[in-house]
């Protein structure tokens, strides 16, 4: 092998590694887009709520839990109450099993009796009615003193407790299930398929050219060897 052949060989290896890396990265991106779209579709079908591996996931549709009141914000910080979130976030919550699972400051998910919609508010007070705990809840964006219509809730009326919120993911899921989101997803997948088809076709053509070139070289070598043999 000449130095030039060796350099060409190394260049081919480099090109193959680059192509394989790109193929893996592009495949992973397509899978991620598909999974996010599937998750968003579940959210849409399940009216912005879905369950996976024992956890519940809800997209936030309003800013009722994003307070702009400085007095409330400072009060919550002093109490160590967290889990404030804005519209477009994705909530991760767990099922409420026992009354001891809940404490003041927890954010819970329930069906609002006024609108019959899934709602997330904060427990601001726990009182007792006989053997049952009674939970007074309020939206973080409500003014001081405003509670959920003055209505208290029992444990069996609360569906789950929020343990984490992920900003913007609710927006992403919502976009990917919208008309233009679906168009974008189909476009990305279509481009990926076309790229793979063209790349595969080019590889086959290159392989065929290399095979033909090798056959020509072998034939030329055989003729040269035969000619030398005849000269002897």
Short mmCIF file of C-alpha atoms in Angstrom, two decimals:
data_model
loop_
_atom_site.label_atom_id
_atom_site.label_comp_id
_atom_site.label_asym_id
_atom_site.label_seq_id
_atom_site.Cartn_x
_atom_site.Cartn_y
_atom_site.Cartn_z
CA UNK A 1 0.00 0.00 0.00
CA UNK A 2 1.39 3.37 -1.04
CA UNK A 3 1.23 6.44 1.25
CA UNK A 4 -1.49 7.87 -0.97
CA UNK A 5 -3.56 4.69 -0.66
CA UNK A 6 -3.15 4.80 3.11
CA UNK A 7 -4.33 8.43 3.26
CA UNK A 8 -7.35 7.60 1.14
CA UNK A 9 -8.10 4.62 3.36
CA UNK A 10 -7.97 6.78 6.52
CA UNK A 11 -10.14 9.44 4.88
CA UNK A 12 -12.77 6.81 4.05
CA UNK A 13 -12.77 5.62 7.68
CA UNK A 14 -13.23 9.23 8.86
CA UNK A 15 -16.12 9.80 6.45
CA UNK A 16 -17.79 6.55 7.54
CA UNK A 17 -17.49 7.48 11.23
CA UNK A 18 -18.93 10.94 10.56
CA UNK A 19 -21.84 9.47 8.63
CA UNK A 20 -22.55 6.86 11.32
CA UNK A 21 -22.48 9.56 14.02
CA UNK A 22 -24.88 11.72 12.03
CA UNK A 23 -27.18 8.75 11.41
CA UNK A 24 -27.32 7.95 15.14
CA UNK A 25 -27.91 11.59 16.16
CA UNK A 26 -30.62 12.15 13.54
CA UNK A 27 -32.34 8.88 14.46
CA UNK A 28 -32.34 9.84 18.16
CA UNK A 29 -33.80 13.28 17.34
CA UNK A 30 -36.59 11.74 15.28
CA UNK A 31 -37.41 9.29 18.11
CA UNK A 32 -37.45 12.14 20.67
CA UNK A 33 -39.79 14.20 18.49
CA UNK A 34 -42.05 11.19 18.04
CA UNK A 35 -42.14 10.42 21.79
CA UNK A 36 -42.88 14.05 22.74
CA UNK A 37 -45.61 14.19 20.12
CA UNK A 38 -47.06 10.93 21.42
CA UNK A 39 -46.97 12.26 24.98
CA UNK A 40 -48.65 15.49 23.85
CA UNK A 41 -51.30 13.47 22.03
CA UNK A 42 -52.00 11.53 25.23
CA UNK A 43 -52.38 14.82 27.06
CA UNK A 44 -54.85 16.05 24.47
CA UNK A 45 -56.90 12.84 24.47
CA UNK A 46 -56.89 12.68 28.27
CA UNK A 47 -57.81 16.37 28.57
CA UNK A 48 -54.31 17.45 29.60
CA UNK A 49 -53.76 14.65 32.11
CA UNK A 50 -52.02 11.33 31.69
CA UNK A 51 -50.42 8.65 33.92
CA UNK A 52 -47.04 6.97 33.51
CA UNK A 53 -45.19 4.68 35.95
CA UNK A 54 -47.37 5.63 38.91
CA UNK A 55 -47.10 9.39 38.32
CA UNK A 56 -49.67 11.73 36.88
CA UNK A 57 -48.82 14.47 34.37
CA UNK A 58 -50.94 17.59 33.79
CA UNK A 59 -50.36 20.56 31.51
CA UNK A 60 -50.95 23.94 33.20
CA UNK A 61 -53.52 25.98 31.28
CA UNK A 62 -53.56 29.20 33.34
CA UNK A 63 -51.43 31.40 35.60
CA UNK A 64 -53.55 30.82 38.70
CA UNK A 65 -50.51 29.39 40.52
CA UNK A 66 -48.08 32.18 39.56
CA UNK A 67 -48.44 34.94 42.14
CA UNK A 68 -47.44 38.51 41.34
CA UNK A 69 -48.28 39.70 44.86
CA UNK A 70 -45.11 40.54 46.78
CA UNK A 71 -46.78 40.02 50.17
CA UNK A 72 -47.87 36.47 49.24
CA UNK A 73 -44.50 35.68 47.67
CA UNK A 74 -42.57 36.72 50.79
CA UNK A 75 -45.07 34.89 53.03
CA UNK A 76 -44.65 31.68 51.00
CA UNK A 77 -40.86 31.96 51.06
CA UNK A 78 -40.86 32.35 54.84
CA UNK A 79 -43.07 29.27 55.16
CA UNK A 80 -40.93 27.30 52.72
CA UNK A 81 -43.84 26.84 50.31
CA UNK A 82 -42.58 26.13 46.81
CA UNK A 83 -43.99 24.70 43.55
CA UNK A 84 -45.12 27.98 42.02
CA UNK A 85 -45.53 27.58 38.29
CA UNK A 86 -46.82 29.40 35.24
CA UNK A 87 -49.03 28.56 32.30
CA UNK A 88 -47.34 26.07 29.98
CA UNK A 89 -45.60 24.07 32.71
CA UNK A 90 -46.03 20.32 33.10
CA UNK A 91 -46.98 19.09 36.57
CA UNK A 92 -45.80 15.77 37.97
CA UNK A 93 -47.98 14.51 40.81
CA UNK A 94 -48.53 11.39 42.88
CA UNK A 95 -51.68 9.75 44.21
CA UNK A 96 -52.84 10.77 47.67
CA UNK A 97 -53.12 7.65 49.83
CA UNK A 98 -53.29 8.85 53.44
CA UNK A 99 -54.23 12.13 55.08
CA UNK A 100 -50.69 12.25 56.42
CA UNK A 101 -49.49 12.61 52.81
CA UNK A 102 -50.75 16.21 52.87
CA UNK A 103 -49.61 19.28 54.75
CA UNK A 104 -50.12 23.01 54.51
CA UNK A 105 -48.29 24.43 51.52
CA UNK A 106 -48.75 21.34 49.32
CA UNK A 107 -50.15 21.89 45.83
CA UNK A 108 -52.98 19.50 44.99
CA UNK A 109 -54.96 18.64 41.89
CA UNK A 110 -58.74 18.34 42.07
CA UNK A 111 -61.92 18.82 40.05
CA UNK A 112 -63.21 22.36 40.53
CA UNK A 113 -66.89 22.01 41.52
CA UNK A 114 -67.76 25.33 39.85
CA UNK A 115 -66.24 24.69 36.42
CA UNK A 116 -65.94 20.88 36.56
CA UNK A 117 -62.37 21.29 35.29
CA UNK A 118 -59.10 19.86 36.56
CA UNK A 119 -57.51 22.51 38.79
CA UNK A 120 -54.30 22.87 40.82
CA UNK A 121 -54.33 24.98 44.01
CA UNK A 122 -52.40 25.17 47.27
CA UNK A 123 -53.49 23.94 50.69
CA UNK A 124 -53.38 27.01 52.96
CA UNK A 125 -55.13 25.55 55.98
CA UNK A 126 -55.92 22.13 57.44
CA UNK A 127 -58.72 21.84 59.97
CA UNK A 128 -60.60 18.91 61.44
CA UNK A 129 -64.22 17.79 61.17
CA UNK A 130 -64.71 14.79 63.39
CA UNK A 131 -62.39 12.07 62.12
CA UNK A 132 -61.71 13.78 58.79
CA UNK A 133 -59.24 16.43 57.76
CA UNK A 134 -60.67 19.42 55.92
CA UNK A 135 -58.39 21.21 53.46
CA UNK A 136 -58.85 24.87 52.55
CA UNK A 137 -57.15 25.60 49.25
CA UNK A 138 -56.32 28.75 47.31
CA UNK A 139 -54.76 29.75 44.02
CA UNK A 140 -51.37 31.44 44.46
CA UNK A 141 -52.52 34.24 42.16
CA UNK A 142 -55.53 35.00 44.41
CA UNK A 143 -55.49 38.12 46.56
CA UNK A 144 -54.71 37.75 50.29
CA UNK A 145 -57.75 36.37 52.08
CA UNK A 146 -59.31 34.89 48.95
CA UNK A 147 -59.87 31.17 49.20
CA UNK A 148 -61.46 28.72 46.79
CA UNK A 149 -64.95 30.18 47.07
CA UNK A 150 -64.80 29.56 50.82
CA UNK A 151 -65.21 25.86 50.08
CA UNK A 152 -63.19 23.25 51.93
CA UNK A 153 -62.29 19.86 50.51
CA UNK A 154 -62.06 16.38 51.97
CA UNK A 155 -59.19 14.04 51.12
CA UNK A 156 -61.25 11.90 48.74
CA UNK A 157 -62.09 15.05 46.71
CA UNK A 158 -58.40 15.71 46.03
CA UNK A 159 -56.89 13.62 43.25
CA UNK A 160 -53.12 13.98 43.59
CA UNK A 161 -50.27 15.98 45.13
CA UNK A 162 -47.84 17.91 42.92
CA UNK A 163 -44.21 16.91 43.52
CA UNK A 164 -42.55 18.69 40.61
CA UNK A 165 -43.21 21.18 37.83
CA UNK A 166 -41.29 21.39 34.54
CA UNK A 167 -41.49 24.82 32.82
CA UNK A 168 -42.56 25.12 29.16
CA UNK A 169 -42.95 21.38 28.53
CA UNK A 170 -46.74 21.78 28.57
CA UNK A 171 -46.38 24.38 25.80
CA UNK A 172 -44.17 22.03 23.78
CA UNK A 173 -46.65 19.16 24.08
CA UNK A 174 -49.49 21.51 23.17
CA UNK A 175 -47.65 22.81 20.10
CA UNK A 176 -46.70 19.35 18.88
CA UNK A 177 -50.37 18.30 18.97
CA UNK A 178 -51.55 21.45 17.17
CA UNK A 179 -52.07 21.60 13.39
CA UNK A 180 -48.78 23.40 12.67
CA UNK A 181 -46.99 21.21 15.17
CA UNK A 182 -48.16 18.10 13.32
CA UNK A 183 -47.06 19.67 10.02
CA UNK A 184 -43.59 20.37 11.48
CA UNK A 185 -43.29 16.81 12.82
CA UNK A 186 -44.32 15.25 9.52
CA UNK A 187 -41.87 17.55 7.74
CA UNK A 188 -38.95 16.51 9.95
CA UNK A 189 -39.78 12.81 9.59
CA UNK A 190 -40.26 13.17 5.80
CA UNK A 191 -36.89 14.93 5.42
CA UNK A 192 -35.23 12.21 7.47
CA UNK A 193 -36.77 9.44 5.33
CA UNK A 194 -35.78 11.18 2.06
CA UNK A 195 -32.25 11.67 3.39
CA UNK A 196 -31.97 7.99 4.28
CA UNK A 197 -33.30 6.89 0.87
CA UNK A 198 -30.90 9.18 -1.04
CA UNK A 199 -27.96 8.19 1.16
CA UNK A 200 -28.71 4.50 0.73
CA UNK A 201 -28.99 4.91 -3.05
CA UNK A 202 -25.68 6.81 -3.24
CA UNK A 203 -23.96 4.16 -1.13
CA UNK A 204 -25.18 1.40 -3.45
CA UNK A 205 -23.97 3.34 -6.50
CA UNK A 206 -20.58 3.98 -4.89
CA UNK A 207 -20.27 0.32 -3.93
CA UNK A 208 -21.12 -0.72 -7.50
CA UNK A 209 -18.55 1.72 -8.92
CA UNK A 210 -15.87 0.45 -6.52
CA UNK A 211 -16.71 -3.15 -7.42
CA UNK A 212 -16.50 -2.37 -11.15
CA UNK A 213 -13.22 -0.51 -10.62
CA UNK A 214 -11.79 -3.43 -8.67
CA UNK A 215 -12.85 -5.83 -11.42
CA UNK A 216 -11.21 -3.61 -14.03
CA UNK A 217 -7.99 -3.44 -12.01
CA UNK A 218 -7.96 -7.20 -11.52
CA UNK A 219 -8.53 -7.75 -15.24
CA UNK A 220 -5.77 -5.28 -16.07
CA UNK A 221 -3.38 -7.01 -13.65
CA UNK A 222 -4.18 -10.42 -15.14
CA UNK A 223 -3.54 -9.13 -18.67
CA UNK A 224 -0.26 -7.53 -17.58
CA UNK A 225 0.90 -10.72 -15.88
CA UNK A 226 -0.08 -12.77 -18.93
CA UNK A 227 1.80 -10.40 -21.21
CA UNK A 228 4.94 -10.63 -19.07
CA UNK A 229 4.64 -14.41 -19.03
CA UNK A 230 4.37 -14.49 -22.82
CA UNK A 231 7.47 -12.27 -23.12
CA UNK A 232 9.47 -14.79 -21.09
#
